[in-house]
mmCIF file of C-alpha atoms in Angstrom:
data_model
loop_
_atom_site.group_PDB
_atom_site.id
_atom_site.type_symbol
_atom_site.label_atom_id
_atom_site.label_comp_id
_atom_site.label_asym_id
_atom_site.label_seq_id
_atom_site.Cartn_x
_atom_site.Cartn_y
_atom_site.Cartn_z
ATOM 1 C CA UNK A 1 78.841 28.229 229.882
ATOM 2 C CA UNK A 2 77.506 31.818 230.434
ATOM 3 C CA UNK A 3 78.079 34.156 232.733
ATOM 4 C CA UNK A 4 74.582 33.694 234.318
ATOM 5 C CA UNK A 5 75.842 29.818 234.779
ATOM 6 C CA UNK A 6 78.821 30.647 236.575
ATOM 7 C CA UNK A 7 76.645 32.500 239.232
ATOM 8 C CA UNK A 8 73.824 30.140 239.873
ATOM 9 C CA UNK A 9 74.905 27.874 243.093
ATOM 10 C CA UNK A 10 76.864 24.925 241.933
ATOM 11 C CA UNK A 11 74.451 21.759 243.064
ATOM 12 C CA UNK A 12 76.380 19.394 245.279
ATOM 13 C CA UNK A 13 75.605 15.446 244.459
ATOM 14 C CA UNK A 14 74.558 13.860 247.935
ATOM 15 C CA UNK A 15 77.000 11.689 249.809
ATOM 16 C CA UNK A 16 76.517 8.163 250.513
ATOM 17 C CA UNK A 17 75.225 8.325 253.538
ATOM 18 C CA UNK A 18 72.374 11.090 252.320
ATOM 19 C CA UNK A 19 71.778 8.655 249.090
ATOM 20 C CA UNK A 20 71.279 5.843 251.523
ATOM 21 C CA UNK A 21 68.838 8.083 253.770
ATOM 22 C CA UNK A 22 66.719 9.312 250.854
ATOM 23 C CA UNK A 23 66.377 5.797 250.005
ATOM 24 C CA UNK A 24 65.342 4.734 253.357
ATOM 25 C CA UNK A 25 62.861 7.771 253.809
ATOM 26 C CA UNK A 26 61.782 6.817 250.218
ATOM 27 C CA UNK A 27 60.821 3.150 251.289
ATOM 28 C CA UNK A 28 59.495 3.813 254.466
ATOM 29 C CA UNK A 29 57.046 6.534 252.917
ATOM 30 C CA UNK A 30 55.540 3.998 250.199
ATOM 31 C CA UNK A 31 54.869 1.179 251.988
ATOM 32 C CA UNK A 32 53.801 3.129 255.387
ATOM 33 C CA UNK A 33 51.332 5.614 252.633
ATOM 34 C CA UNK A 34 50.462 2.455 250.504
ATOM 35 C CA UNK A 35 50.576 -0.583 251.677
ATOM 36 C CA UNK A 36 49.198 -2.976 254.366
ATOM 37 C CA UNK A 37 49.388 -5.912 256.059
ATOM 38 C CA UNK A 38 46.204 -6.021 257.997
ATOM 39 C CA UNK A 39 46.669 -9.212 260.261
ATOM 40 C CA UNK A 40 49.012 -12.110 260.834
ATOM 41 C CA UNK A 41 46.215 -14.460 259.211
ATOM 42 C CA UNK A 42 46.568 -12.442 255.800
ATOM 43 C CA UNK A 43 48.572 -14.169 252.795
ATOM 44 C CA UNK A 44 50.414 -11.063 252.972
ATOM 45 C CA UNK A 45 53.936 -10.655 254.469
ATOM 46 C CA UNK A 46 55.816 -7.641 255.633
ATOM 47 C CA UNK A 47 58.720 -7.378 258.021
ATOM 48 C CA UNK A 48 59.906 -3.952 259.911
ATOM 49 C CA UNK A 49 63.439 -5.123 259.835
ATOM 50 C CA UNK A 50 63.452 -5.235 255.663
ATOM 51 C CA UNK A 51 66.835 -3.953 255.649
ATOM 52 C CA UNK A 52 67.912 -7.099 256.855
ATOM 53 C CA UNK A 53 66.687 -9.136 253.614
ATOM 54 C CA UNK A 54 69.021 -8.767 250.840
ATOM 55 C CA UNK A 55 66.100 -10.084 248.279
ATOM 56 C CA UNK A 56 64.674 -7.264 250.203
ATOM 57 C CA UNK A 57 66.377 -4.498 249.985
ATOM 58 C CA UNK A 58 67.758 -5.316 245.880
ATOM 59 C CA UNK A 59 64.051 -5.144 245.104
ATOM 60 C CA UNK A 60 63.575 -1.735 246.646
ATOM 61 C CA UNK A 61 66.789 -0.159 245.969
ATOM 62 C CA UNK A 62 66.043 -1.230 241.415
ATOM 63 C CA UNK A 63 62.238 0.030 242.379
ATOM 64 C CA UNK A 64 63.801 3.225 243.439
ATOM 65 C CA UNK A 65 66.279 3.926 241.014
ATOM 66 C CA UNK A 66 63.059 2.860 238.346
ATOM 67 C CA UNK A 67 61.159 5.885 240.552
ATOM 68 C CA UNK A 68 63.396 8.686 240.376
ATOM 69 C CA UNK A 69 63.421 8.025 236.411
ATOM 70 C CA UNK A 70 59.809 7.716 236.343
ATOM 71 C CA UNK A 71 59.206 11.155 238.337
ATOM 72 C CA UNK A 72 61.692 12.440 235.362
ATOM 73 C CA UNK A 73 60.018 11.231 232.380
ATOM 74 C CA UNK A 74 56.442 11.610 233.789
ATOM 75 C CA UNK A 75 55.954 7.877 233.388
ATOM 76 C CA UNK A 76 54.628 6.682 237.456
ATOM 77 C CA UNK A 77 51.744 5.137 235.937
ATOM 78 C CA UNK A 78 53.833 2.712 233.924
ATOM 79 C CA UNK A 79 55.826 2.398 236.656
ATOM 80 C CA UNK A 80 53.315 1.349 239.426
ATOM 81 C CA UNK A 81 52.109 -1.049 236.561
ATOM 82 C CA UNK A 82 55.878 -2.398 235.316
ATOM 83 C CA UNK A 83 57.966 -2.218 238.310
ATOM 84 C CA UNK A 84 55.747 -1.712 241.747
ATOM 85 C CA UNK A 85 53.156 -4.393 241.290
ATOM 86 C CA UNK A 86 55.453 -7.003 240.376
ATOM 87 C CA UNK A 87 57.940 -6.646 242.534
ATOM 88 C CA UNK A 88 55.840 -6.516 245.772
ATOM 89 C CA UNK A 89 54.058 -9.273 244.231
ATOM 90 C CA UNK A 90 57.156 -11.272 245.026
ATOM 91 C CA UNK A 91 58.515 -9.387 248.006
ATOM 92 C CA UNK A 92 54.965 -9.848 249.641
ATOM 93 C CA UNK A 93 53.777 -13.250 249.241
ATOM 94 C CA UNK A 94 54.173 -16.505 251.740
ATOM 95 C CA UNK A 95 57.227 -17.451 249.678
ATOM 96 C CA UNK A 96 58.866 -14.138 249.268
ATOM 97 C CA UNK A 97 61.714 -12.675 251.880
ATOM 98 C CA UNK A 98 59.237 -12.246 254.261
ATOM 99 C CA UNK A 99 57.464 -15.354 254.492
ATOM 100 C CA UNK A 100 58.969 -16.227 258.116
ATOM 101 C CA UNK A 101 58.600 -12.773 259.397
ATOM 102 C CA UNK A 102 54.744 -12.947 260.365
ATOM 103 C CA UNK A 103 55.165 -13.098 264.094
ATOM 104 C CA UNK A 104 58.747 -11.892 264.423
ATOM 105 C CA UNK A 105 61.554 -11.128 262.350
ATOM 106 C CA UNK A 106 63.033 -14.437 261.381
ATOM 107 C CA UNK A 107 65.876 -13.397 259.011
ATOM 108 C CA UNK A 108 69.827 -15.353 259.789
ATOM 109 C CA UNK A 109 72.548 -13.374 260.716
ATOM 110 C CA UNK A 110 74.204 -12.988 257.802
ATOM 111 C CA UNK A 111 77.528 -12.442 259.983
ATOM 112 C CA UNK A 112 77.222 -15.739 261.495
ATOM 113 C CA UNK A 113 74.858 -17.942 259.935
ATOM 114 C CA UNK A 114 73.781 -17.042 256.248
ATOM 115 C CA UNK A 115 74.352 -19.516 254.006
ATOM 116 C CA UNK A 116 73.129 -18.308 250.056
ATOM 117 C CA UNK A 117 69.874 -20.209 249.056
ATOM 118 C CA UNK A 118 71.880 -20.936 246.125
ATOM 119 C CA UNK A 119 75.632 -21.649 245.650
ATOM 120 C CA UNK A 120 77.451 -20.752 242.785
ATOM 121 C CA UNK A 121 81.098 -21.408 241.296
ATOM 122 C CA UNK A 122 82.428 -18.586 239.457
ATOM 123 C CA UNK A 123 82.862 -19.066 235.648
ATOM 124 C CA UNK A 124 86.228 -19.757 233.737
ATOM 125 C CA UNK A 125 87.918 -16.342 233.027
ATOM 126 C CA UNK A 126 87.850 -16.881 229.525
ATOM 127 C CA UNK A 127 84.118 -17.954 229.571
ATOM 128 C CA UNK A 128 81.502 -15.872 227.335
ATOM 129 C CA UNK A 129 77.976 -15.569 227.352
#
């Protein structure tokens, strides 16, 4: 380290709560600049409470993390090819999280009543792939 190191500002990493509101800012700037859902008739589906759909919000939080890298390495045409398109794909068709969400947001409370599309039974410790 040099002595012109030791006097440049030390960076701080963001908190949690600034990670989480870059990443909402983040989502709510692409798909308000990008994309559309023009009517309830198209084969489209979008819903304003997306932070309530854990398919959701997993999809956006690996598209951002796949972002930031991109913006790093100068690769956001690969990305909107390799990670955009075929995600929203999937997030945005009649059988993705929104498909119930046309009219009005039609998610479960998970609190109360979510039940997992699938069920699962965890593995025997010594189990290996």
């Amino acid at each position: 380290m040099t002595a012109r190191d030791e006097d440049a500002p030390q960076q701080q990493e963001p908190d949690e709560t600034e990670l989480v509101e870059q990443f909402v800012m983040w989502v709510e700037m692409l798909v308000h600049d990008i994309e559309s859902v023009p009517n309830e008739a198209s084969d489209r589906h979008w819903c304003r409470e997306w932070w309530q759909h854990p398919e959701a919000v997993a999809r956006l939080m690996a598209l951002h993390e796949a972002y930031k890298q991109a913006v790093q390495e100068n690769t956001l045409s690969a990305w909107w090819v390799q990670h955009w398109d075929p995600h929203t794909r999937v997030m945005f068709s009649g059988q993705g999280p929104f498909k119930d969400c046309q009219r009005r947001h039609a998610f479960l409370d998970r609190a109360a009543d979510y039940t997992p599309r699938l069920a699962t039974v965890a593995p025997p410790a010594d189990w290996r792939p």
